[in-house]
């Protein structure tokens, strides 16, 4: 899938988000936003993902999109996602065209995460903050679009079973809210 087709398919489907340009109504410290960076390389689209370092308190070692908690000075979820992408991987906000957002996802760990979809306008040099990111990698969107690469299983936490998306890719294991967001994106553009 090339960028122009992605944009047409993405924009033809309603997202169900009424207002992504306002701050959360309260600040208990559990609201977050992530950027889904979509990059075109040699006429193929890629999603840019990060691996979290093991020393982090929340979700150590997991695969995620650049992003993090809402801070008081952030104007909205878009501001949070773009700020975090700059801090974590050096992606400048003026190098991203935000094309939309999906409804917030609640995780079984108590976070509410708003996914922001953005097109990376030009190639950029990764500048990884080792305090927040162990590594960064790209996966062809076409890999995720194949239903056989997207799975649903169960994860037990504190005696309760949760349905959890997962997507193995090479030596990586993408699961949880990141995999759920990827699944949502793929279903959205395939409608």
PDB file of N, CA, C and O in Angstrom, residues 85-163:
ATOM      1  N   UNK A  85       7.367  11.870  21.114  1.00  0.00           N
ATOM      2  CA  UNK A  85       8.123  11.356  19.962  1.00  0.00           C
ATOM      3  C   UNK A  85       9.439  12.107  19.805  1.00  0.00           C
ATOM      4  O   UNK A  85      10.476  11.514  19.498  1.00  0.00           O
ATOM      5  N   UNK A  86       9.413  13.402  20.032  1.00  0.00           N
ATOM      6  CA  UNK A  86      10.647  14.204  19.977  1.00  0.00           C
ATOM      7  C   UNK A  86      11.605  13.768  21.084  1.00  0.00           C
ATOM      8  O   UNK A  86      12.798  13.552  20.851  1.00  0.00           O
ATOM      9  N   UNK A  87      11.082  13.627  22.315  1.00  0.00           N
ATOM     10  CA  UNK A  87      11.926  13.250  23.445  1.00  0.00           C
ATOM     11  C   UNK A  87      12.506  11.848  23.292  1.00  0.00           C
ATOM     12  O   UNK A  87      13.674  11.619  23.602  1.00  0.00           O
ATOM     13  N   UNK A  88      11.701  10.903  22.817  1.00  0.00           N
ATOM     14  CA  UNK A  88      12.114   9.503  22.798  1.00  0.00           C
ATOM     15  C   UNK A  88      12.990   9.134  21.614  1.00  0.00           C
ATOM     16  O   UNK A  88      13.952   8.382  21.764  1.00  0.00           O
ATOM     17  N   UNK A  89      12.642   9.630  20.409  1.00  0.00           N
ATOM     18  CA  UNK A  89      13.362   9.183  19.210  1.00  0.00           C
ATOM     19  C   UNK A  89      13.876  10.325  18.333  1.00  0.00           C
ATOM     20  O   UNK A  89      14.429  10.077  17.266  1.00  0.00           O
ATOM     21  N   UNK A  90      13.681  11.578  18.745  1.00  0.00           N
ATOM     22  CA  UNK A  90      14.183  12.708  17.981  1.00  0.00           C
ATOM     23  C   UNK A  90      13.346  13.087  16.776  1.00  0.00           C
ATOM     24  O   UNK A  90      13.823  13.818  15.903  1.00  0.00           O
ATOM     25  N   UNK A  91      12.096  12.628  16.713  1.00  0.00           N
ATOM     26  CA  UNK A  91      11.210  12.978  15.599  1.00  0.00           C
ATOM     27  C   UNK A  91      10.606  14.354  15.877  1.00  0.00           C
ATOM     28  O   UNK A  91       9.817  14.523  16.796  1.00  0.00           O
ATOM     29  N   UNK A  92      11.006  15.327  15.087  1.00  0.00           N
ATOM     30  CA  UNK A  92      10.542  16.706  15.268  1.00  0.00           C
ATOM     31  C   UNK A  92       9.073  16.827  14.882  1.00  0.00           C
ATOM     32  O   UNK A  92       8.631  16.266  13.881  1.00  0.00           O
ATOM     33  N   UNK A  93       8.320  17.607  15.650  1.00  0.00           N
ATOM     34  CA  UNK A  93       6.886  17.762  15.394  1.00  0.00           C
ATOM     35  C   UNK A  93       6.612  18.382  14.026  1.00  0.00           C
ATOM     36  O   UNK A  93       5.595  18.067  13.415  1.00  0.00           O
ATOM     37  N   UNK A  94       7.498  19.228  13.516  1.00  0.00           N
ATOM     38  CA  UNK A  94       7.262  19.824  12.196  1.00  0.00           C
ATOM     39  C   UNK A  94       7.557  18.844  11.064  1.00  0.00           C
ATOM     40  O   UNK A  94       7.367  19.175   9.896  1.00  0.00           O
ATOM     41  N   UNK A  95       8.007  17.641  11.392  1.00  0.00           N
ATOM     42  CA  UNK A  95       8.244  16.594  10.402  1.00  0.00           C
ATOM     43  C   UNK A  95       7.115  15.559  10.419  1.00  0.00           C
ATOM     44  O   UNK A  95       7.232  14.495   9.828  1.00  0.00           O
ATOM     45  N   UNK A  96       6.029  15.873  11.108  1.00  0.00           N
ATOM     46  CA  UNK A  96       4.897  14.955  11.209  1.00  0.00           C
ATOM     47  C   UNK A  96       3.625  15.688  10.791  1.00  0.00           C
ATOM     48  O   UNK A  96       3.345  16.784  11.274  1.00  0.00           O
ATOM     49  N   UNK A  97       2.862  15.074   9.905  1.00  0.00           N
ATOM     50  CA  UNK A  97       1.534  15.573   9.559  1.00  0.00           C
ATOM     51  C   UNK A  97       0.518  14.676  10.260  1.00  0.00           C
ATOM     52  O   UNK A  97       0.386  13.496   9.927  1.00  0.00           O
ATOM     53  N   UNK A  98      -0.158  15.228  11.251  1.00  0.00           N
ATOM     54  CA  UNK A  98      -1.171  14.472  11.986  1.00  0.00           C
ATOM     55  C   UNK A  98      -2.411  14.378  11.109  1.00  0.00           C
ATOM     56  O   UNK A  98      -2.927  15.384  10.625  1.00  0.00           O
ATOM     57  N   UNK A  99      -2.894  13.141  10.905  1.00  0.00           N
ATOM     58  CA  UNK A  99      -4.061  12.948  10.044  1.00  0.00           C
ATOM     59  C   UNK A  99      -5.294  12.486  10.816  1.00  0.00           C
ATOM     60  O   UNK A  99      -6.379  12.410  10.246  1.00  0.00           O
ATOM     61  N   UNK A 100      -5.131  12.168  12.098  1.00  0.00           N
ATOM     62  CA  UNK A 100      -6.298  11.767  12.873  1.00  0.00           C
ATOM     63  C   UNK A 100      -5.911  11.084  14.167  1.00  0.00           C
ATOM     64  O   UNK A 100      -4.731  10.986  14.508  1.00  0.00           O
ATOM     65  N   UNK A 101      -6.929  10.626  14.871  1.00  0.00           N
ATOM     66  CA  UNK A 101      -6.733   9.939  16.136  1.00  0.00           C
ATOM     67  C   UNK A 101      -7.827   8.894  16.304  1.00  0.00           C
ATOM     68  O   UNK A 101      -8.928   9.042  15.767  1.00  0.00           O
ATOM     69  N   UNK A 102      -7.502   7.848  17.028  1.00  0.00           N
ATOM     70  CA  UNK A 102      -8.490   6.840  17.377  1.00  0.00           C
ATOM     71  C   UNK A 102      -9.002   7.116  18.789  1.00  0.00           C
ATOM     72  O   UNK A 102      -8.351   7.816  19.562  1.00  0.00           O
ATOM     73  N   UNK A 103     -10.157   6.563  19.123  1.00  0.00           N
ATOM     74  CA  UNK A 103     -10.674   6.749  20.485  1.00  0.00           C
ATOM     75  C   UNK A 103      -9.666   6.229  21.513  1.00  0.00           C
ATOM     76  O   UNK A 103      -8.888   5.315  21.226  1.00  0.00           O
ATOM     77  N   UNK A 104      -9.675   6.785  22.704  1.00  0.00           N
ATOM     78  CA  UNK A 104      -8.762   6.327  23.756  1.00  0.00           C
ATOM     79  C   UNK A 104      -8.972   4.847  24.080  1.00  0.00           C
ATOM     80  O   UNK A 104     -10.094   4.343  24.050  1.00  0.00           O
ATOM     81  N   UNK A 105      -7.863   4.170  24.337  1.00  0.00           N
ATOM     82  CA  UNK A 105      -7.865   2.760  24.732  1.00  0.00           C
ATOM     83  C   UNK A 105      -7.590   2.670  26.221  1.00  0.00           C
ATOM     84  O   UNK A 105      -6.627   3.263  26.708  1.00  0.00           O
ATOM     85  N   UNK A 106      -8.393   1.906  26.926  1.00  0.00           N
ATOM     86  CA  UNK A 106      -8.126   1.650  28.345  1.00  0.00           C
ATOM     87  C   UNK A 106      -7.354   0.338  28.439  1.00  0.00           C
ATOM     88  O   UNK A 106      -7.718  -0.647  27.799  1.00  0.00           O
ATOM     89  N   UNK A 107      -6.284   0.349  29.226  1.00  0.00           N
ATOM     90  CA  UNK A 107      -5.499  -0.865  29.416  1.00  0.00           C
ATOM     91  C   UNK A 107      -5.868  -1.511  30.743  1.00  0.00           C
ATOM     92  O   UNK A 107      -6.384  -0.850  31.645  1.00  0.00           O
ATOM     93  N   UNK A 108      -5.581  -2.815  30.867  1.00  0.00           N
ATOM     94  CA  UNK A 108      -5.893  -3.479  32.133  1.00  0.00           C
ATOM     95  C   UNK A 108      -4.913  -3.078  33.231  1.00  0.00           C
ATOM     96  O   UNK A 108      -5.084  -3.448  34.385  1.00  0.00           O
ATOM     97  N   UNK A 109      -3.893  -2.272  32.875  1.00  0.00           N
ATOM     98  CA  UNK A 109      -2.980  -1.743  33.893  1.00  0.00           C
ATOM     99  C   UNK A 109      -3.404  -0.348  34.357  1.00  0.00           C
ATOM    100  O   UNK A 109      -2.698   0.282  35.134  1.00  0.00           O
ATOM    101  N   UNK A 110      -4.538   0.146  33.844  1.00  0.00           N
ATOM    102  CA  UNK A 110      -5.093   1.392  34.350  1.00  0.00           C
ATOM    103  C   UNK A 110      -4.779   2.643  33.557  1.00  0.00           C
ATOM    104  O   UNK A 110      -5.110   3.746  33.986  1.00  0.00           O
ATOM    105  N   UNK A 111      -4.154   2.517  32.403  1.00  0.00           N
ATOM    106  CA  UNK A 111      -3.858   3.683  31.575  1.00  0.00           C
ATOM    107  C   UNK A 111      -4.960   3.892  30.546  1.00  0.00           C
ATOM    108  O   UNK A 111      -5.613   2.945  30.119  1.00  0.00           O
ATOM    109  N   UNK A 112      -5.157   5.137  30.143  1.00  0.00           N
ATOM    110  CA  UNK A 112      -6.034   5.491  29.032  1.00  0.00           C
ATOM    111  C   UNK A 112      -5.144   6.139  27.980  1.00  0.00           C
ATOM    112  O   UNK A 112      -4.575   7.202  28.214  1.00  0.00           O
ATOM    113  N   UNK A 113      -5.014   5.471  26.827  1.00  0.00           N
ATOM    114  CA  UNK A 113      -4.045   5.887  25.808  1.00  0.00           C
ATOM    115  C   UNK A 113      -4.781   6.319  24.541  1.00  0.00           C
ATOM    116  O   UNK A 113      -5.575   5.554  23.989  1.00  0.00           O
ATOM    117  N   UNK A 114      -4.499   7.537  24.084  1.00  0.00           N
ATOM    118  CA  UNK A 114      -5.079   8.043  22.844  1.00  0.00           C
ATOM    119  C   UNK A 114      -4.057   7.881  21.717  1.00  0.00           C
ATOM    120  O   UNK A 114      -2.980   8.476  21.760  1.00  0.00           O
ATOM    121  N   UNK A 115      -4.366   7.072  20.692  1.00  0.00           N
ATOM    122  CA  UNK A 115      -3.468   6.901  19.548  1.00  0.00           C
ATOM    123  C   UNK A 115      -3.650   8.027  18.524  1.00  0.00           C
ATOM    124  O   UNK A 115      -4.759   8.271  18.068  1.00  0.00           O
ATOM    125  N   UNK A 116      -2.561   8.688  18.185  1.00  0.00           N
ATOM    126  CA  UNK A 116      -2.539   9.763  17.195  1.00  0.00           C
ATOM    127  C   UNK A 116      -1.823   9.234  15.949  1.00  0.00           C
ATOM    128  O   UNK A 116      -0.706   8.733  16.050  1.00  0.00           O
ATOM    129  N   UNK A 117      -2.450   9.338  14.797  1.00  0.00           N
ATOM    130  CA  UNK A 117      -1.854   8.845  13.551  1.00  0.00           C
ATOM    131  C   UNK A 117      -1.165   9.999  12.852  1.00  0.00           C
ATOM    132  O   UNK A 117      -1.770  11.049  12.618  1.00  0.00           O
ATOM    133  N   UNK A 118       0.116   9.804  12.527  1.00  0.00           N
ATOM    134  CA  UNK A 118       0.880  10.858  11.869  1.00  0.00           C
ATOM    135  C   UNK A 118       1.754  10.317  10.751  1.00  0.00           C
ATOM    136  O   UNK A 118       2.325   9.233  10.868  1.00  0.00           O
ATOM    137  N   UNK A 119       1.830  11.079   9.682  1.00  0.00           N
ATOM    138  CA  UNK A 119       2.702  10.739   8.558  1.00  0.00           C
ATOM    139  C   UNK A 119       4.042  11.428   8.773  1.00  0.00           C
ATOM    140  O   UNK A 119       4.093  12.641   9.004  1.00  0.00           O
ATOM    141  N   UNK A 120       5.127  10.650   8.703  1.00  0.00           N
ATOM    142  CA  UNK A 120       6.477  11.223   8.778  1.00  0.00           C
ATOM    143  C   UNK A 120       6.771  11.805   7.398  1.00  0.00           C
ATOM    144  O   UNK A 120       6.779  11.082   6.400  1.00  0.00           O
ATOM    145  N   UNK A 121       7.001  13.109   7.346  1.00  0.00           N
ATOM    146  CA  UNK A 121       7.142  13.798   6.060  1.00  0.00           C
ATOM    147  C   UNK A 121       8.453  13.506   5.356  1.00  0.00           C
ATOM    148  O   UNK A 121       8.483  13.375   4.135  1.00  0.00           O
ATOM    149  N   UNK A 122       9.550  13.440   6.114  1.00  0.00           N
ATOM    150  CA  UNK A 122      10.875  13.232   5.522  1.00  0.00           C
ATOM    151  C   UNK A 122      11.672  12.277   6.397  1.00  0.00           C
ATOM    152  O   UNK A 122      11.455  12.220   7.618  1.00  0.00           O
ATOM    153  N   UNK A 123      12.621  11.550   5.799  1.00  0.00           N
ATOM    154  CA  UNK A 123      13.492  10.699   6.621  1.00  0.00           C
ATOM    155  C   UNK A 123      14.180  11.555   7.686  1.00  0.00           C
ATOM    156  O   UNK A 123      14.445  12.739   7.476  1.00  0.00           O
ATOM    157  N   UNK A 124      14.434  10.947   8.841  1.00  0.00           N
ATOM    158  CA  UNK A 124      15.075  11.687   9.923  1.00  0.00           C
ATOM    159  C   UNK A 124      16.071  10.775  10.629  1.00  0.00           C
ATOM    160  O   UNK A 124      15.992   9.547  10.542  1.00  0.00           O
ATOM    161  N   UNK A 125      16.996  11.398  11.321  1.00  0.00           N
ATOM    162  CA  UNK A 125      17.990  10.638  12.073  1.00  0.00           C
ATOM    163  C   UNK A 125      17.429  10.327  13.451  1.00  0.00           C
ATOM    164  O   UNK A 125      17.007  11.223  14.192  1.00  0.00           O
ATOM    165  N   UNK A 126      17.402   9.043  13.785  1.00  0.00           N
ATOM    166  CA  UNK A 126      16.935   8.644  15.104  1.00  0.00           C
ATOM    167  C   UNK A 126      17.894   9.147  16.169  1.00  0.00           C
ATOM    168  O   UNK A 126      19.109   8.987  16.050  1.00  0.00           O
ATOM    169  N   UNK A 127      17.347   9.764  17.186  1.00  0.00           N
ATOM    170  CA  UNK A 127      18.108  10.172  18.367  1.00  0.00           C
ATOM    171  C   UNK A 127      17.362   9.556  19.547  1.00  0.00           C
ATOM    172  O   UNK A 127      16.370  10.106  20.017  1.00  0.00           O
ATOM    173  N   UNK A 128      17.826   8.399  19.978  1.00  0.00           N
ATOM    174  CA  UNK A 128      17.133   7.627  21.002  1.00  0.00           C
ATOM    175  C   UNK A 128      17.554   8.077  22.394  1.00  0.00           C
ATOM    176  O   UNK A 128      18.743   8.181  22.693  1.00  0.00           O
ATOM    177  N   UNK A 129      16.558   8.330  23.241  1.00  0.00           N
ATOM    178  CA  UNK A 129      16.799   8.614  24.653  1.00  0.00           C
ATOM    179  C   UNK A 129      16.860   7.270  25.376  1.00  0.00           C
ATOM    180  O   UNK A 129      15.825   6.614  25.538  1.00  0.00           O
ATOM    181  N   UNK A 130      18.040   6.834  25.822  1.00  0.00           N
ATOM    182  CA  UNK A 130      18.166   5.507  26.432  1.00  0.00           C
ATOM    183  C   UNK A 130      17.399   5.361  27.748  1.00  0.00           C
ATOM    184  O   UNK A 130      17.178   4.237  28.203  1.00  0.00           O
ATOM    185  N   UNK A 131      16.991   6.465  28.350  1.00  0.00           N
ATOM    186  CA  UNK A 131      16.175   6.377  29.554  1.00  0.00           C
ATOM    187  C   UNK A 131      14.751   5.939  29.244  1.00  0.00           C
ATOM    188  O   UNK A 131      14.043   5.456  30.122  1.00  0.00           O
ATOM    189  N   UNK A 132      14.322   6.138  27.989  1.00  0.00           N
ATOM    190  CA  UNK A 132      12.943   5.813  27.619  1.00  0.00           C
ATOM    191  C   UNK A 132      12.819   4.755  26.533  1.00  0.00           C
ATOM    192  O   UNK A 132      11.780   4.109  26.405  1.00  0.00           O
ATOM    193  N   UNK A 133      13.876   4.574  25.730  1.00  0.00           N
ATOM    194  CA  UNK A 133      13.815   3.667  24.586  1.00  0.00           C
ATOM    195  C   UNK A 133      15.104   2.849  24.519  1.00  0.00           C
ATOM    196  O   UNK A 133      16.199   3.407  24.574  1.00  0.00           O
ATOM    197  N   UNK A 134      14.946   1.534  24.390  1.00  0.00           N
ATOM    198  CA  UNK A 134      16.106   0.661  24.209  1.00  0.00           C
ATOM    199  C   UNK A 134      16.514   0.605  22.740  1.00  0.00           C
ATOM    200  O   UNK A 134      17.686   0.653  22.402  1.00  0.00           O
ATOM    201  N   UNK A 135      15.507   0.479  21.857  1.00  0.00           N
ATOM    202  CA  UNK A 135      15.778   0.405  20.426  1.00  0.00           C
ATOM    203  C   UNK A 135      14.538   0.838  19.655  1.00  0.00           C
ATOM    204  O   UNK A 135      13.453   0.969  20.213  1.00  0.00           O
ATOM    205  N   UNK A 136      14.731   1.036  18.361  1.00  0.00           N
ATOM    206  CA  UNK A 136      13.660   1.478  17.477  1.00  0.00           C
ATOM    207  C   UNK A 136      13.746   0.652  16.200  1.00  0.00           C
ATOM    208  O   UNK A 136      14.847   0.332  15.737  1.00  0.00           O
ATOM    209  N   UNK A 137      12.606   0.286  15.635  1.00  0.00           N
ATOM    210  CA  UNK A 137      12.609  -0.514  14.411  1.00  0.00           C
ATOM    211  C   UNK A 137      11.354  -0.204  13.605  1.00  0.00           C
ATOM    212  O   UNK A 137      10.393   0.377  14.120  1.00  0.00           O
ATOM    213  N   UNK A 138      11.363  -0.614  12.344  1.00  0.00           N
ATOM    214  CA  UNK A 138      10.239  -0.365  11.442  1.00  0.00           C
ATOM    215  C   UNK A 138       9.700  -1.696  10.937  1.00  0.00           C
ATOM    216  O   UNK A 138      10.458  -2.627  10.681  1.00  0.00           O
ATOM    217  N   UNK A 139       8.382  -1.750  10.793  1.00  0.00           N
ATOM    218  CA  UNK A 139       7.717  -2.943  10.283  1.00  0.00           C
ATOM    219  C   UNK A 139       6.847  -2.523   9.103  1.00  0.00           C
ATOM    220  O   UNK A 139       6.099  -1.544   9.202  1.00  0.00           O
ATOM    221  N   UNK A 140       6.922  -3.247   7.983  1.00  0.00           N
ATOM    222  CA  UNK A 140       6.049  -2.909   6.858  1.00  0.00           C
ATOM    223  C   UNK A 140       4.582  -3.018   7.255  1.00  0.00           C
ATOM    224  O   UNK A 140       4.165  -4.009   7.864  1.00  0.00           O
ATOM    225  N   UNK A 141       3.800  -2.007   6.944  1.00  0.00           N
ATOM    226  CA  UNK A 141       2.378  -2.032   7.243  1.00  0.00           C
ATOM    227  C   UNK A 141       1.714  -3.244   6.588  1.00  0.00           C
ATOM    228  O   UNK A 141       0.805  -3.845   7.163  1.00  0.00           O
ATOM    229  N   UNK A 142       2.184  -3.641   5.414  1.00  0.00           N
ATOM    230  CA  UNK A 142       1.611  -4.803   4.729  1.00  0.00           C
ATOM    231  C   UNK A 142       1.725  -6.082   5.555  1.00  0.00           C
ATOM    232  O   UNK A 142       0.889  -6.978   5.437  1.00  0.00           O
ATOM    233  N   UNK A 143       2.759  -6.192   6.382  1.00  0.00           N
ATOM    234  CA  UNK A 143       2.885  -7.357   7.268  1.00  0.00           C
ATOM    235  C   UNK A 143       1.693  -7.410   8.216  1.00  0.00           C
ATOM    236  O   UNK A 143       1.057  -8.451   8.396  1.00  0.00           O
ATOM    237  N   UNK A 144       1.375  -6.283   8.835  1.00  0.00           N
ATOM    238  CA  UNK A 144       0.274  -6.240   9.790  1.00  0.00           C
ATOM    239  C   UNK A 144      -1.087  -6.362   9.107  1.00  0.00           C
ATOM    240  O   UNK A 144      -2.032  -6.869   9.701  1.00  0.00           O
ATOM    241  N   UNK A 145      -1.196  -5.889   7.863  1.00  0.00           N
ATOM    242  CA  UNK A 145      -2.474  -5.953   7.158  1.00  0.00           C
ATOM    243  C   UNK A 145      -2.912  -7.388   6.896  1.00  0.00           C
ATOM    244  O   UNK A 145      -4.100  -7.651   6.748  1.00  0.00           O
ATOM    245  N   UNK A 146      -1.974  -8.317   6.864  1.00  0.00           N
ATOM    246  CA  UNK A 146      -2.315  -9.721   6.656  1.00  0.00           C
ATOM    247  C   UNK A 146      -2.905 -10.276   7.957  1.00  0.00           C
ATOM    248  O   UNK A 146      -2.229 -10.350   8.968  1.00  0.00           O
ATOM    249  N   UNK A 147      -4.167 -10.641   7.902  1.00  0.00           N
ATOM    250  CA  UNK A 147      -4.857 -11.134   9.086  1.00  0.00           C
ATOM    251  C   UNK A 147      -4.142 -12.275   9.785  1.00  0.00           C
ATOM    252  O   UNK A 147      -4.222 -12.410  11.003  1.00  0.00           O
ATOM    253  N   UNK A 148      -3.416 -13.099   9.022  1.00  0.00           N
ATOM    254  CA  UNK A 148      -2.716 -14.247   9.622  1.00  0.00           C
ATOM    255  C   UNK A 148      -1.602 -13.800  10.575  1.00  0.00           C
ATOM    256  O   UNK A 148      -1.106 -14.607  11.365  1.00  0.00           O
ATOM    257  N   UNK A 149      -1.196 -12.529  10.520  1.00  0.00           N
ATOM    258  CA  UNK A 149      -0.135 -12.026  11.392  1.00  0.00           C
ATOM    259  C   UNK A 149      -0.673 -11.312  12.630  1.00  0.00           C
ATOM    260  O   UNK A 149       0.108 -10.850  13.457  1.00  0.00           O
ATOM    261  N   UNK A 150      -2.003 -11.233  12.755  1.00  0.00           N
ATOM    262  CA  UNK A 150      -2.628 -10.571  13.907  1.00  0.00           C
ATOM    263  C   UNK A 150      -3.417 -11.618  14.685  1.00  0.00           C
ATOM    264  O   UNK A 150      -4.269 -12.292  14.125  1.00  0.00           O
ATOM    265  N   UNK A 151      -3.134 -11.746  15.978  1.00  0.00           N
ATOM    266  CA  UNK A 151      -3.718 -12.806  16.790  1.00  0.00           C
ATOM    267  C   UNK A 151      -4.392 -12.235  18.032  1.00  0.00           C
ATOM    268  O   UNK A 151      -4.072 -11.134  18.478  1.00  0.00           O
ATOM    269  N   UNK A 152      -5.284 -13.036  18.600  1.00  0.00           N
ATOM    270  CA  UNK A 152      -5.961 -12.681  19.840  1.00  0.00           C
ATOM    271  C   UNK A 152      -5.827 -13.856  20.796  1.00  0.00           C
ATOM    272  O   UNK A 152      -6.080 -15.005  20.429  1.00  0.00           O
ATOM    273  N   UNK A 153      -5.394 -13.568  22.002  1.00  0.00           N
ATOM    274  CA  UNK A 153      -5.234 -14.604  23.023  1.00  0.00           C
ATOM    275  C   UNK A 153      -5.695 -14.080  24.359  1.00  0.00           C
ATOM    276  O   UNK A 153      -6.301 -13.019  24.455  1.00  0.00           O
ATOM    277  N   UNK A 154      -5.388 -14.841  25.412  1.00  0.00           N
ATOM    278  CA  UNK A 154      -5.767 -14.422  26.760  1.00  0.00           C
ATOM    279  C   UNK A 154      -4.531 -14.170  27.601  1.00  0.00           C
ATOM    280  O   UNK A 154      -3.521 -14.863  27.467  1.00  0.00           O
ATOM    281  N   UNK A 155      -4.647 -13.173  28.454  1.00  0.00           N
ATOM    282  CA  UNK A 155      -3.590 -12.840  29.409  1.00  0.00           C
ATOM    283  C   UNK A 155      -4.244 -12.770  30.782  1.00  0.00           C
ATOM    284  O   UNK A 155      -5.288 -12.133  30.943  1.00  0.00           O
ATOM    285  N   UNK A 156      -3.640 -13.421  31.737  1.00  0.00           N
ATOM    286  CA  UNK A 156      -4.182 -13.416  33.095  1.00  0.00           C
ATOM    287  C   UNK A 156      -3.451 -12.387  33.926  1.00  0.00           C
ATOM    288  O   UNK A 156      -2.231 -12.299  33.893  1.00  0.00           O
ATOM    289  N   UNK A 157      -4.226 -11.584  34.657  1.00  0.00           N
ATOM    290  CA  UNK A 157      -3.658 -10.589  35.561  1.00  0.00           C
ATOM    291  C   UNK A 157      -4.524 -10.524  36.808  1.00  0.00           C
ATOM    292  O   UNK A 157      -5.723 -10.267  36.713  1.00  0.00           O
ATOM    293  N   UNK A 158      -3.896 -10.770  37.945  1.00  0.00           N
ATOM    294  CA  UNK A 158      -4.590 -10.741  39.238  1.00  0.00           C
ATOM    295  C   UNK A 158      -5.849 -11.595  39.222  1.00  0.00           C
ATOM    296  O   UNK A 158      -6.913 -11.184  39.676  1.00  0.00           O
ATOM    297  N   UNK A 159      -5.723 -12.795  38.648  1.00  0.00           N
ATOM    298  CA  UNK A 159      -6.821 -13.753  38.650  1.00  0.00           C
ATOM    299  C   UNK A 159      -7.916 -13.502  37.644  1.00  0.00           C
ATOM    300  O   UNK A 159      -8.933 -14.192  37.647  1.00  0.00           O
ATOM    301  N   UNK A 160      -7.729 -12.537  36.763  1.00  0.00           N
ATOM    302  CA  UNK A 160      -8.746 -12.224  35.766  1.00  0.00           C
ATOM    303  C   UNK A 160      -8.166 -12.387  34.361  1.00  0.00           C
ATOM    304  O   UNK A 160      -7.036 -11.974  34.107  1.00  0.00           O
ATOM    305  N   UNK A 161      -8.945 -12.972  33.462  1.00  0.00           N
ATOM    306  CA  UNK A 161      -8.508 -13.175  32.080  1.00  0.00           C
ATOM    307  C   UNK A 161      -8.909 -11.983  31.222  1.00  0.00           C
ATOM    308  O   UNK A 161     -10.026 -11.466  31.341  1.00  0.00           O
ATOM    309  N   UNK A 162      -7.984 -11.544  30.385  1.00  0.00           N
ATOM    310  CA  UNK A 162      -8.233 -10.446  29.451  1.00  0.00           C
ATOM    311  C   UNK A 162      -7.916 -10.918  28.039  1.00  0.00           C
ATOM    312  O   UNK A 162      -6.937 -11.647  27.827  1.00  0.00           O
ATOM    313  N   UNK A 163      -8.736 -10.518  27.066  1.00  0.00           N
ATOM    314  CA  UNK A 163      -8.403 -10.766  25.667  1.00  0.00           C
ATOM    315  C   UNK A 163      -7.304  -9.788  25.266  1.00  0.00           C
ATOM    316  O   UNK A 163      -7.434  -8.584  25.496  1.00  0.00           O
TER     317      UNK A 163
END
